[in-house]
Amino acid sequence: LASSATYTTPPVVLLLGPSQAGKTALATLLERAGSDNAAVVDGSGGGGGGSSSTSPILAPAQTHTSQTCQAVELNASTDSATRKSFRNRDDASGTHTKFLLVDTPGHGKLRNVAMGRLARATGAAADKSSSGSSNNSKKLKAVVFMVDAAAVGEHDALAPTAAYLYDVLLHLQRRASSSSSSRGKGGAVPVLIAANKMDLFTALPATMVKAQLEAELTRIRATRSKGLLDSGVGIDDVGGAGEDDQDCWLGEYGSEKFSFQQMGEFDIDVEVIGGSVTAEADVDKWWWWIAQRV
Ligand code: GTP
Ligand code: MG
């Protein structure tokens, strides 16, 4: 049948980030913000008596540490009328793009699960099921890397968060540089760093989150490029390490400080935007960013 032949899998947006950042909270919030619940929220202005507290409130689900990847199907619209409303719309107004938001486990011990998902989505993993493997890599439209803006102010949380981000960005950088040489550009995956939990008074503003991450990524880059030196290779021998060095160097090679802007060299657009999932949900800017990229 023609219909089955034209069936295409929806675009994918991958939700990555450390444990407790709020990934599952975001995925469930967006999923619940379907058209059924939207009416409830739109009408929330009604004062009413004490009984109004019984009306359902748009909120993320209670979460616990994720152990697997979980996809939710959403509909995004770039209709500017919906710009200030993150609701997942499947009504008939405007045009909508169906996509999958894939929530991943953030726990360090499950990093292979999340990175494996990324590798598969970018078509980097050895693909056993050869069918559609070339399309596979085109399905990934964006990566949302979520961080806890209240936690990254402390080095204990910043270091592992930045290390994870380094791995993600390096993966995308390698993929971009290998594909630009062989297949031409256009496949680079943009990254949104969602600085979550802005409702907490300890949260750093997005500009600070960005600065903290850039500083830590600079440190990691320096450490990793010295890795050979530290692992027992004589100081005199490091001259020969040039190529390996360049391969795990994030951003502009040889630059003193890392900045997200350097990812532009690989066509990878990185943006840091603040928001919060719980309390007064403030995810419109993230939703709008995603909607423009699926
Ligand atoms: P893993 O599944 O372990 O990777 O974590 P996760 O990123 O999925 O985190 P999860 O969504 O489970 O959220 C962790 C905790 O942060 C939960 O208790 C959420 O209620 C809380 N949380 C999420 N978003 C916000 C937010 O915007 N503000 C505040 N204050 N808390 C939040
Ligand atoms: Mg989770």
PDB file of N, CA and C and ligand atoms in Angstrom, residues 24 64-66 103-104, ligand 2:
ATOM      1  N   THR A  24      12.413  14.291  33.390  1.00  0.00           N
ATOM      2  CA  THR A  24      11.154  13.555  33.380  1.00  0.00           C
ATOM      3  C   THR A  24       9.999  14.481  33.758  1.00  0.00           C
ATOM      4  N   HIS A  64      10.602   9.723  39.679  1.00  0.00           N
ATOM      5  CA  HIS A  64      11.693   9.095  40.396  1.00  0.00           C
ATOM      6  C   HIS A  64      12.793   8.827  39.373  1.00  0.00           C
ATOM      7  N   THR A  65      13.956   8.529  39.863  1.00  0.00           N
ATOM      8  CA  THR A  65      15.108   8.331  38.985  1.00  0.00           C
ATOM      9  C   THR A  65      14.773   7.431  37.811  1.00  0.00           C
ATOM     10  N   SER A  66      14.995   7.942  36.625  1.00  0.00           N
ATOM     11  CA  SER A  66      14.687   7.156  35.431  1.00  0.00           C
ATOM     12  C   SER A  66      15.766   6.111  35.188  1.00  0.00           C
ATOM     13  N   ASP A 103      12.989  11.148  26.729  1.00  0.00           N
ATOM     14  CA  ASP A 103      13.563  11.348  28.060  1.00  0.00           C
ATOM     15  C   ASP A 103      14.580  10.238  28.317  1.00  0.00           C
ATOM     16  N   THR A 104      15.729  10.608  28.881  1.00  0.00           N
ATOM     17  CA  THR A 104      16.774   9.610  29.130  1.00  0.00           C
ATOM     18  C   THR A 104      17.150   9.611  30.605  1.00  0.00           C
TER      19      THR A 104
HETATM   20 MG    MG B   2      14.039  11.062  34.887  1.00  0.00          MG
END
